[in-house]
């Protein structure tokens, strides 16, 4: 696998740890963490035109249309801070998005975090996210030092609007319906690493770094 470019994408079901591990890897590499889910949630919080358009889709666990998502990603990857590389999280999510990304960054490597659905549901039930900086916690597996407050910035921890069990099950259905051709396209080009997402957070981080030769 070519070690040349610091361009990575995280694939994996909701709750598998994409956001958790993408933040760790991006910090280690000194490149931006680009989460399409975080960008949509920021747009919703800002009540922007994009936010208004996508709010209902996120609440229902459905994908935002590709043309909207692809444009957002293209614009983000064109920012100067992404010129040295990036860690994408939650994109691409279907084959058309993977094909679009290939036109922007043909050398990306994909890291697929695997986790069984029931475990993913349990993790999401305990997740708490900082409303200010987006840091991710878990009430059991990664508890904040002070209940309800972010360790990083002191912001308020909250649950997302797509975290009810029925929406999570719908998001898992969408994921399983779309991801195999995406994984297959990276596998066929020798650019897919598969990581077991079940061990504790630090162990998964070590496994990713080892697999990448970092
Ligand atoms: P997005 O925000 O990407 O959500 P997701 O893919 O459903 O994934 P999550 O963020 O829920 O989980 P994660 O894998 O990041 O896990 P985390 O690290 O938080 O997308 C949301 C929505 O936006 C979509 O449904 C769609 O509507 C829209 N959207 C986004 N991208 C799109 C795209 N490309 N195209 C179209 N629409 C798009 O970890 C989960 C919890 O587990 C945390 O509490 C964490 O602390 C804990 N945890 C993590 N790892 C471990 C571990 N190893 N052991 C124990 N606990 C752990
Ligand atoms: Mg996430």
PDB file of C-alpha atoms and ligand atoms in Angstrom:
ATOM      1  CA  UNK A   1       0.000   0.000   0.000  1.00  0.00           C
ATOM      2  CA  UNK A   2       1.511   3.384  -1.010  1.00  0.00           C
ATOM      3  CA  UNK A   3       2.535   5.403   2.055  1.00  0.00           C
ATOM      4  CA  UNK A   4       2.646   8.602  -0.011  1.00  0.00           C
ATOM      5  CA  UNK A   5      -0.503  10.593   0.736  1.00  0.00           C
ATOM      6  CA  UNK A   6      -2.169  11.348   4.055  1.00  0.00           C
ATOM      7  CA  UNK A   7      -5.624  10.822   2.586  1.00  0.00           C
ATOM      8  CA  UNK A   8      -7.892   8.428   4.440  1.00  0.00           C
ATOM      9  CA  UNK A   9     -11.582   7.597   4.602  1.00  0.00           C
ATOM     10  CA  UNK A  10     -13.327   5.808   7.452  1.00  0.00           C
ATOM     11  CA  UNK A  11     -16.127   3.410   6.566  1.00  0.00           C
ATOM     12  CA  UNK A  12     -18.230   1.525   9.097  1.00  0.00           C
ATOM     13  CA  UNK A  13     -21.708   1.271  10.556  1.00  0.00           C
ATOM     14  CA  UNK A  14     -23.219   3.937  12.794  1.00  0.00           C
ATOM     15  CA  UNK A  15     -21.643   3.584  16.241  1.00  0.00           C
ATOM     16  CA  UNK A  16     -18.595   1.631  15.048  1.00  0.00           C
ATOM     17  CA  UNK A  17     -16.207   4.375  16.163  1.00  0.00           C
ATOM     18  CA  UNK A  18     -15.506   6.233  12.904  1.00  0.00           C
ATOM     19  CA  UNK A  19     -15.678   9.664  14.527  1.00  0.00           C
ATOM     20  CA  UNK A  20     -13.688   8.557  17.586  1.00  0.00           C
ATOM     21  CA  UNK A  21     -10.876   7.025  15.540  1.00  0.00           C
ATOM     22  CA  UNK A  22     -10.901   9.602  12.731  1.00  0.00           C
ATOM     23  CA  UNK A  23     -10.228  12.360  15.275  1.00  0.00           C
ATOM     24  CA  UNK A  24      -7.280  10.392  16.732  1.00  0.00           C
ATOM     25  CA  UNK A  25      -5.754   9.632  13.329  1.00  0.00           C
ATOM     26  CA  UNK A  26      -6.234  13.168  11.995  1.00  0.00           C
ATOM     27  CA  UNK A  27      -4.540  14.645  15.046  1.00  0.00           C
ATOM     28  CA  UNK A  28      -1.630  12.198  14.772  1.00  0.00           C
ATOM     29  CA  UNK A  29      -1.161  13.055  11.084  1.00  0.00           C
ATOM     30  CA  UNK A  30      -1.711  16.813  11.481  1.00  0.00           C
ATOM     31  CA  UNK A  31      -4.489  16.884   8.871  1.00  0.00           C
ATOM     32  CA  UNK A  32      -8.151  17.923   9.202  1.00  0.00           C
ATOM     33  CA  UNK A  33     -10.878  15.528  10.319  1.00  0.00           C
ATOM     34  CA  UNK A  34     -13.731  15.942   7.841  1.00  0.00           C
ATOM     35  CA  UNK A  35     -17.037  14.445   8.982  1.00  0.00           C
ATOM     36  CA  UNK A  36     -19.985  14.955   6.647  1.00  0.00           C
ATOM     37  CA  UNK A  37     -22.349  14.177   9.542  1.00  0.00           C
ATOM     38  CA  UNK A  38     -20.715  16.901  11.682  1.00  0.00           C
ATOM     39  CA  UNK A  39     -20.930  19.361   8.771  1.00  0.00           C
ATOM     40  CA  UNK A  40     -24.632  18.676   8.314  1.00  0.00           C
ATOM     41  CA  UNK A  41     -25.281  18.977  12.063  1.00  0.00           C
ATOM     42  CA  UNK A  42     -23.391  22.304  12.135  1.00  0.00           C
ATOM     43  CA  UNK A  43     -25.525  23.560   9.230  1.00  0.00           C
ATOM     44  CA  UNK A  44     -28.690  22.491  11.077  1.00  0.00           C
ATOM     45  CA  UNK A  45     -27.556  24.240  14.274  1.00  0.00           C
ATOM     46  CA  UNK A  46     -26.800  27.402  12.259  1.00  0.00           C
ATOM     47  CA  UNK A  47     -30.251  27.170  10.580  1.00  0.00           C
ATOM     48  CA  UNK A  48     -28.575  27.758   7.209  1.00  0.00           C
ATOM     49  CA  UNK A  49     -30.250  26.962   3.889  1.00  0.00           C
ATOM     50  CA  UNK A  50     -28.340  23.659   3.780  1.00  0.00           C
ATOM     51  CA  UNK A  51     -29.349  22.918   7.370  1.00  0.00           C
ATOM     52  CA  UNK A  52     -33.035  23.450   6.611  1.00  0.00           C
ATOM     53  CA  UNK A  53     -32.765  21.184   3.575  1.00  0.00           C
ATOM     54  CA  UNK A  54     -31.127  18.248   5.411  1.00  0.00           C
ATOM     55  CA  UNK A  55     -32.657  18.410   8.918  1.00  0.00           C
ATOM     56  CA  UNK A  56     -35.537  15.985   8.214  1.00  0.00           C
ATOM     57  CA  UNK A  57     -33.243  13.513   6.437  1.00  0.00           C
ATOM     58  CA  UNK A  58     -30.828  13.292   9.369  1.00  0.00           C
ATOM     59  CA  UNK A  59     -33.677  12.926  11.869  1.00  0.00           C
ATOM     60  CA  UNK A  60     -35.042  10.024   9.787  1.00  0.00           C
ATOM     61  CA  UNK A  61     -31.619   8.403   9.312  1.00  0.00           C
ATOM     62  CA  UNK A  62     -31.799   8.749   5.524  1.00  0.00           C
ATOM     63  CA  UNK A  63     -28.942   9.811   3.255  1.00  0.00           C
ATOM     64  CA  UNK A  64     -28.629  13.378   2.032  1.00  0.00           C
ATOM     65  CA  UNK A  65     -28.733  13.457  -1.822  1.00  0.00           C
ATOM     66  CA  UNK A  66     -25.367  12.789  -3.437  1.00  0.00           C
ATOM     67  CA  UNK A  67     -25.191  16.083  -5.325  1.00  0.00           C
ATOM     68  CA  UNK A  68     -25.510  18.024  -2.060  1.00  0.00           C
ATOM     69  CA  UNK A  69     -23.002  15.853  -0.195  1.00  0.00           C
ATOM     70  CA  UNK A  70     -20.463  15.685  -3.023  1.00  0.00           C
ATOM     71  CA  UNK A  71     -20.469  19.471  -3.452  1.00  0.00           C
ATOM     72  CA  UNK A  72     -19.937  19.963   0.289  1.00  0.00           C
ATOM     73  CA  UNK A  73     -17.010  17.526   0.312  1.00  0.00           C
ATOM     74  CA  UNK A  74     -15.414  19.014  -2.804  1.00  0.00           C
ATOM     75  CA  UNK A  75     -15.550  22.505  -1.311  1.00  0.00           C
ATOM     76  CA  UNK A  76     -14.140  21.278   2.012  1.00  0.00           C
ATOM     77  CA  UNK A  77     -11.251  19.372   0.415  1.00  0.00           C
ATOM     78  CA  UNK A  78     -10.378  22.468  -1.628  1.00  0.00           C
ATOM     79  CA  UNK A  79      -9.677  24.427   1.572  1.00  0.00           C
ATOM     80  CA  UNK A  80      -5.961  25.127   2.115  1.00  0.00           C
ATOM     81  CA  UNK A  81      -5.752  23.072   5.324  1.00  0.00           C
ATOM     82  CA  UNK A  82      -6.695  19.922   3.392  1.00  0.00           C
ATOM     83  CA  UNK A  83      -3.868  20.284   0.874  1.00  0.00           C
ATOM     84  CA  UNK A  84      -1.550  18.149   3.061  1.00  0.00           C
ATOM     85  CA  UNK A  85      -4.206  15.487   3.482  1.00  0.00           C
ATOM     86  CA  UNK A  86      -7.430  14.695   5.316  1.00  0.00           C
ATOM     87  CA  UNK A  87      -9.285  12.044   7.249  1.00  0.00           C
ATOM     88  CA  UNK A  88     -12.825  11.700   5.947  1.00  0.00           C
ATOM     89  CA  UNK A  89     -15.442  10.185   8.264  1.00  0.00           C
ATOM     90  CA  UNK A  90     -18.816   8.979   7.000  1.00  0.00           C
ATOM     91  CA  UNK A  91     -18.030   9.672   3.346  1.00  0.00           C
ATOM     92  CA  UNK A  92     -18.176   8.007   0.872  1.00  0.00           C
ATOM     93  CA  UNK A  93     -21.306   6.099   1.863  1.00  0.00           C
ATOM     94  CA  UNK A  94     -22.396   4.712  -1.491  1.00  0.00           C
ATOM     95  CA  UNK A  95     -20.778   3.849  -4.820  1.00  0.00           C
ATOM     96  CA  UNK A  96     -21.600   7.145  -6.614  1.00  0.00           C
ATOM     97  CA  UNK A  97     -19.928   9.063  -3.746  1.00  0.00           C
ATOM     98  CA  UNK A  98     -16.878   6.758  -3.907  1.00  0.00           C
ATOM     99  CA  UNK A  99     -16.644   7.330  -7.652  1.00  0.00           C
ATOM    100  CA  UNK A 100     -16.926  11.087  -7.148  1.00  0.00           C
ATOM    101  CA  UNK A 101     -14.211  11.071  -4.472  1.00  0.00           C
ATOM    102  CA  UNK A 102     -11.983   9.080  -6.824  1.00  0.00           C
ATOM    103  CA  UNK A 103     -12.042  12.033  -9.235  1.00  0.00           C
ATOM    104  CA  UNK A 104     -10.870  14.361  -6.433  1.00  0.00           C
ATOM    105  CA  UNK A 105      -8.409  12.094  -4.611  1.00  0.00           C
ATOM    106  CA  UNK A 106      -7.579   8.834  -6.415  1.00  0.00           C
ATOM    107  CA  UNK A 107      -5.028   7.693  -3.824  1.00  0.00           C
ATOM    108  CA  UNK A 108      -7.215   7.606  -0.713  1.00  0.00           C
ATOM    109  CA  UNK A 109      -6.965   4.575   1.537  1.00  0.00           C
ATOM    110  CA  UNK A 110     -10.102   3.256   3.225  1.00  0.00           C
ATOM    111  CA  UNK A 111     -10.307   1.962   6.785  1.00  0.00           C
ATOM    112  CA  UNK A 112     -13.410  -0.139   7.392  1.00  0.00           C
ATOM    113  CA  UNK A 113     -14.314  -0.523  11.073  1.00  0.00           C
ATOM    114  CA  UNK A 114     -16.453  -3.622  11.590  1.00  0.00           C
ATOM    115  CA  UNK A 115     -18.951  -3.981  14.436  1.00  0.00           C
ATOM    116  CA  UNK A 116     -22.080  -6.081  14.870  1.00  0.00           C
ATOM    117  CA  UNK A 117     -25.367  -4.166  14.855  1.00  0.00           C
ATOM    118  CA  UNK A 118     -26.431  -4.904  18.445  1.00  0.00           C
ATOM    119  CA  UNK A 119     -23.128  -3.578  19.786  1.00  0.00           C
ATOM    120  CA  UNK A 120     -23.452  -0.451  17.616  1.00  0.00           C
ATOM    121  CA  UNK A 121     -26.948   0.194  18.991  1.00  0.00           C
ATOM    122  CA  UNK A 122     -25.663  -0.134  22.582  1.00  0.00           C
ATOM    123  CA  UNK A 123     -22.817   2.262  21.939  1.00  0.00           C
ATOM    124  CA  UNK A 124     -25.044   4.898  20.402  1.00  0.00           C
ATOM    125  CA  UNK A 125     -27.462   4.704  23.345  1.00  0.00           C
ATOM    126  CA  UNK A 126     -24.614   5.771  25.657  1.00  0.00           C
ATOM    127  CA  UNK A 127     -22.959   8.335  23.408  1.00  0.00           C
ATOM    128  CA  UNK A 128     -22.811  11.959  24.454  1.00  0.00           C
ATOM    129  CA  UNK A 129     -21.462  14.598  22.045  1.00  0.00           C
ATOM    130  CA  UNK A 130     -20.189  18.079  22.893  1.00  0.00           C
ATOM    131  CA  UNK A 131     -22.590  20.675  21.477  1.00  0.00           C
ATOM    132  CA  UNK A 132     -19.694  23.144  21.147  1.00  0.00           C
ATOM    133  CA  UNK A 133     -16.633  21.261  19.818  1.00  0.00           C
ATOM    134  CA  UNK A 134     -18.088  17.888  18.758  1.00  0.00           C
ATOM    135  CA  UNK A 135     -15.899  15.771  21.072  1.00  0.00           C
ATOM    136  CA  UNK A 136     -17.371  12.285  21.515  1.00  0.00           C
ATOM    137  CA  UNK A 137     -17.907  10.573  24.876  1.00  0.00           C
ATOM    138  CA  UNK A 138     -19.667   7.491  26.167  1.00  0.00           C
ATOM    139  CA  UNK A 139     -21.294   7.256  29.578  1.00  0.00           C
ATOM    140  CA  UNK A 140     -19.536   3.925  30.268  1.00  0.00           C
ATOM    141  CA  UNK A 141     -16.728   3.442  27.731  1.00  0.00           C
ATOM    142  CA  UNK A 142     -15.396   7.007  27.624  1.00  0.00           C
ATOM    143  CA  UNK A 143     -16.980   8.978  30.454  1.00  0.00           C
ATOM    144  CA  UNK A 144     -16.284  12.704  30.770  1.00  0.00           C
ATOM    145  CA  UNK A 145     -14.502  13.842  33.958  1.00  0.00           C
ATOM    146  CA  UNK A 146     -17.558  15.917  34.931  1.00  0.00           C
ATOM    147  CA  UNK A 147     -20.987  14.476  34.095  1.00  0.00           C
ATOM    148  CA  UNK A 148     -22.592  16.414  31.233  1.00  0.00           C
ATOM    149  CA  UNK A 149     -19.530  18.607  30.511  1.00  0.00           C
ATOM    150  CA  UNK A 150     -16.931  18.302  27.752  1.00  0.00           C
ATOM    151  CA  UNK A 151     -13.343  17.528  28.886  1.00  0.00           C
ATOM    152  CA  UNK A 152     -11.946  19.455  25.936  1.00  0.00           C
ATOM    153  CA  UNK A 153     -13.854  22.757  26.009  1.00  0.00           C
ATOM    154  CA  UNK A 154     -16.307  22.597  28.933  1.00  0.00           C
ATOM    155  CA  UNK A 155     -19.276  22.644  26.524  1.00  0.00           C
ATOM    156  CA  UNK A 156     -22.565  20.880  27.215  1.00  0.00           C
ATOM    157  CA  UNK A 157     -22.826  17.195  26.282  1.00  0.00           C
ATOM    158  CA  UNK A 158     -25.995  16.149  24.490  1.00  0.00           C
ATOM    159  CA  UNK A 159     -27.539  13.302  22.526  1.00  0.00           C
ATOM    160  CA  UNK A 160     -28.062  13.664  18.781  1.00  0.00           C
ATOM    161  CA  UNK A 161     -31.544  13.807  17.256  1.00  0.00           C
ATOM    162  CA  UNK A 162     -30.865  10.571  15.304  1.00  0.00           C
ATOM    163  CA  UNK A 163     -29.984   8.482  18.344  1.00  0.00           C
ATOM    164  CA  UNK A 164     -33.273   6.752  19.154  1.00  0.00           C
ATOM    165  CA  UNK A 165     -33.081   2.982  18.706  1.00  0.00           C
ATOM    166  CA  UNK A 166     -35.579   2.940  15.820  1.00  0.00           C
ATOM    167  CA  UNK A 167     -33.662   5.611  13.868  1.00  0.00           C
ATOM    168  CA  UNK A 168     -30.368   3.827  14.586  1.00  0.00           C
ATOM    169  CA  UNK A 169     -31.856   0.576  13.218  1.00  0.00           C
ATOM    170  CA  UNK A 170     -32.949   2.490  10.084  1.00  0.00           C
ATOM    171  CA  UNK A 171     -29.440   3.982   9.706  1.00  0.00           C
ATOM    172  CA  UNK A 172     -27.963   0.478  10.000  1.00  0.00           C
ATOM    173  CA  UNK A 173     -30.333  -0.728   7.257  1.00  0.00           C
ATOM    174  CA  UNK A 174     -29.261   2.138   4.976  1.00  0.00           C
ATOM    175  CA  UNK A 175     -25.603   1.374   5.765  1.00  0.00           C
ATOM    176  CA  UNK A 176     -25.849  -2.342   4.989  1.00  0.00           C
ATOM    177  CA  UNK A 177     -27.742  -1.602   1.774  1.00  0.00           C
ATOM    178  CA  UNK A 178     -25.041   0.705   0.396  1.00  0.00           C
ATOM    179  CA  UNK A 179     -21.606  -0.103   1.766  1.00  0.00           C
ATOM    180  CA  UNK A 180     -20.564  -3.387   0.155  1.00  0.00           C
ATOM    181  CA  UNK A 181     -19.907  -1.970  -3.346  1.00  0.00           C
ATOM    182  CA  UNK A 182     -17.943   0.886  -1.733  1.00  0.00           C
ATOM    183  CA  UNK A 183     -15.765  -1.544   0.241  1.00  0.00           C
ATOM    184  CA  UNK A 184     -15.414  -3.752  -2.853  1.00  0.00           C
ATOM    185  CA  UNK A 185     -14.172  -0.831  -4.954  1.00  0.00           C
ATOM    186  CA  UNK A 186     -11.376  -0.077  -2.452  1.00  0.00           C
ATOM    187  CA  UNK A 187     -10.615  -3.780  -1.945  1.00  0.00           C
ATOM    188  CA  UNK A 188     -10.232  -4.294  -5.700  1.00  0.00           C
ATOM    189  CA  UNK A 189      -7.584  -1.553  -5.788  1.00  0.00           C
ATOM    190  CA  UNK A 190      -5.719  -2.870  -2.701  1.00  0.00           C
ATOM    191  CA  UNK A 191      -6.768   0.177  -0.716  1.00  0.00           C
ATOM    192  CA  UNK A 192      -9.011  -1.320   1.956  1.00  0.00           C
ATOM    193  CA  UNK A 193      -7.965  -2.079   5.526  1.00  0.00           C
ATOM    194  CA  UNK A 194     -10.460  -3.905   7.699  1.00  0.00           C
ATOM    195  CA  UNK A 195     -10.270  -3.321  11.450  1.00  0.00           C
ATOM    196  CA  UNK A 196     -12.162  -5.074  14.256  1.00  0.00           C
ATOM    197  CA  UNK A 197     -14.071  -2.316  16.055  1.00  0.00           C
ATOM    198  CA  UNK A 198     -15.015  -4.439  19.091  1.00  0.00           C
ATOM    199  CA  UNK A 199     -11.944  -3.933  21.350  1.00  0.00           C
ATOM    200  CA  UNK A 200     -11.605  -0.870  23.603  1.00  0.00           C
ATOM    201  CA  UNK A 201     -10.968   2.534  21.962  1.00  0.00           C
ATOM    202  CA  UNK A 202      -7.160   2.689  22.563  1.00  0.00           C
ATOM    203  CA  UNK A 203      -6.693  -0.844  21.213  1.00  0.00           C
ATOM    204  CA  UNK A 204      -8.593  -0.029  18.021  1.00  0.00           C
ATOM    205  CA  UNK A 205      -6.436   3.098  17.607  1.00  0.00           C
ATOM    206  CA  UNK A 206      -3.251   1.007  17.924  1.00  0.00           C
ATOM    207  CA  UNK A 207      -4.581  -1.562  15.435  1.00  0.00           C
ATOM    208  CA  UNK A 208      -5.271   1.202  12.907  1.00  0.00           C
ATOM    209  CA  UNK A 209      -1.821   2.749  13.282  1.00  0.00           C
ATOM    210  CA  UNK A 210      -0.151  -0.670  12.963  1.00  0.00           C
ATOM    211  CA  UNK A 211      -2.197  -1.540   9.896  1.00  0.00           C
ATOM    212  CA  UNK A 212      -1.189   1.763   8.306  1.00  0.00           C
ATOM    213  CA  UNK A 213       2.458   1.251   9.246  1.00  0.00           C
ATOM    214  CA  UNK A 214       2.537   4.446  11.364  1.00  0.00           C
TER     215      UNK A 214
HETATM  216  P1  LIG B   1     -22.799  10.400  10.710  1.00  0.00           P
HETATM  217  O1  LIG B   1     -22.653  11.523  11.629  1.00  0.00           O
HETATM  218  O2  LIG B   1     -21.672  10.042   9.818  1.00  0.00           O
HETATM  219  O3  LIG B   1     -23.280   9.146  11.542  1.00  0.00           O
HETATM  220  P2  LIG B   1     -23.045   7.580  11.377  1.00  0.00           P
HETATM  221  O4  LIG B   1     -22.325   7.104  10.193  1.00  0.00           O
HETATM  222  O5  LIG B   1     -24.392   7.001  11.567  1.00  0.00           O
HETATM  223  O6  LIG B   1     -22.066   7.230  12.528  1.00  0.00           O
HETATM  224  P3  LIG B   1     -22.067   7.747  13.998  1.00  0.00           P
HETATM  225  O7  LIG B   1     -21.525   9.130  14.039  1.00  0.00           O
HETATM  226  O8  LIG B   1     -23.382   7.492  14.660  1.00  0.00           O
HETATM  227  O9  LIG B   1     -21.036   6.693  14.637  1.00  0.00           O
HETATM  228  P4  LIG B   1     -19.462   6.655  14.579  1.00  0.00           P
HETATM  229  O10 LIG B   1     -19.057   5.473  13.747  1.00  0.00           O
HETATM  230  O11 LIG B   1     -18.874   7.967  14.235  1.00  0.00           O
HETATM  231  O12 LIG B   1     -19.155   6.260  16.095  1.00  0.00           O
HETATM  232  P5  LIG B   1     -18.570   7.154  17.301  1.00  0.00           P
HETATM  233  O13 LIG B   1     -17.103   7.359  17.114  1.00  0.00           O
HETATM  234  O14 LIG B   1     -19.421   8.350  17.575  1.00  0.00           O
HETATM  235  O15 LIG B   1     -24.065  10.651   9.758  1.00  0.00           O
HETATM  236  C1  LIG B   1     -25.291  11.089  10.297  1.00  0.00           C
HETATM  237  C2  LIG B   1     -26.284  11.372   9.184  1.00  0.00           C
HETATM  238  O16 LIG B   1     -25.783  12.419   8.325  1.00  0.00           O
HETATM  239  C3  LIG B   1     -26.608  10.220   8.220  1.00  0.00           C
HETATM  240  O17 LIG B   1     -27.591   9.352   8.748  1.00  0.00           O
HETATM  241  C4  LIG B   1     -27.076  10.982   6.982  1.00  0.00           C
HETATM  242  O18 LIG B   1     -28.395  11.461   7.172  1.00  0.00           O
HETATM  243  C5  LIG B   1     -26.136  12.180   6.960  1.00  0.00           C
HETATM  244  N1  LIG B   1     -24.898  11.919   6.214  1.00  0.00           N
HETATM  245  C6  LIG B   1     -23.631  11.903   6.729  1.00  0.00           C
HETATM  246  N2  LIG B   1     -22.735  11.598   5.785  1.00  0.00           N
HETATM  247  C7  LIG B   1     -23.434  11.407   4.629  1.00  0.00           C
HETATM  248  C8  LIG B   1     -23.061  11.040   3.313  1.00  0.00           C
HETATM  249  N3  LIG B   1     -21.783  10.777   2.991  1.00  0.00           N
HETATM  250  N4  LIG B   1     -24.045  10.938   2.377  1.00  0.00           N
HETATM  251  C9  LIG B   1     -25.334  11.198   2.696  1.00  0.00           C
HETATM  252  N5  LIG B   1     -25.759  11.515   3.929  1.00  0.00           N
HETATM  253  C10 LIG B   1     -24.815  11.627   4.903  1.00  0.00           C
HETATM  254  O19 LIG B   1     -18.731   6.089  18.517  1.00  0.00           O
HETATM  255  C11 LIG B   1     -20.041   5.750  18.988  1.00  0.00           C
HETATM  256  C12 LIG B   1     -20.037   5.659  20.520  1.00  0.00           C
HETATM  257  O20 LIG B   1     -19.265   4.527  20.908  1.00  0.00           O
HETATM  258  C13 LIG B   1     -19.395   6.876  21.221  1.00  0.00           C
HETATM  259  O21 LIG B   1     -20.082   7.096  22.421  1.00  0.00           O
HETATM  260  C14 LIG B   1     -17.951   6.409  21.519  1.00  0.00           C
HETATM  261  O22 LIG B   1     -17.417   7.026  22.666  1.00  0.00           O
HETATM  262  C15 LIG B   1     -18.147   4.921  21.714  1.00  0.00           C
HETATM  263  N6  LIG B   1     -17.038   4.098  21.198  1.00  0.00           N
HETATM  264  C16 LIG B   1     -16.315   4.310  20.061  1.00  0.00           C
HETATM  265  N7  LIG B   1     -15.407   3.328  19.900  1.00  0.00           N
HETATM  266  C17 LIG B   1     -15.574   2.472  20.970  1.00  0.00           C
HETATM  267  C18 LIG B   1     -14.924   1.271  21.367  1.00  0.00           C
HETATM  268  N8  LIG B   1     -13.941   0.740  20.635  1.00  0.00           N
HETATM  269  N9  LIG B   1     -15.343   0.668  22.498  1.00  0.00           N
HETATM  270  C19 LIG B   1     -16.360   1.213  23.247  1.00  0.00           C
HETATM  271  N10 LIG B   1     -17.005   2.366  22.921  1.00  0.00           N
HETATM  272  C20 LIG B   1     -16.609   2.983  21.789  1.00  0.00           C
HETATM  273 MG1  LIG B   2     -19.670   9.850  13.755  1.00  0.00          MG
END
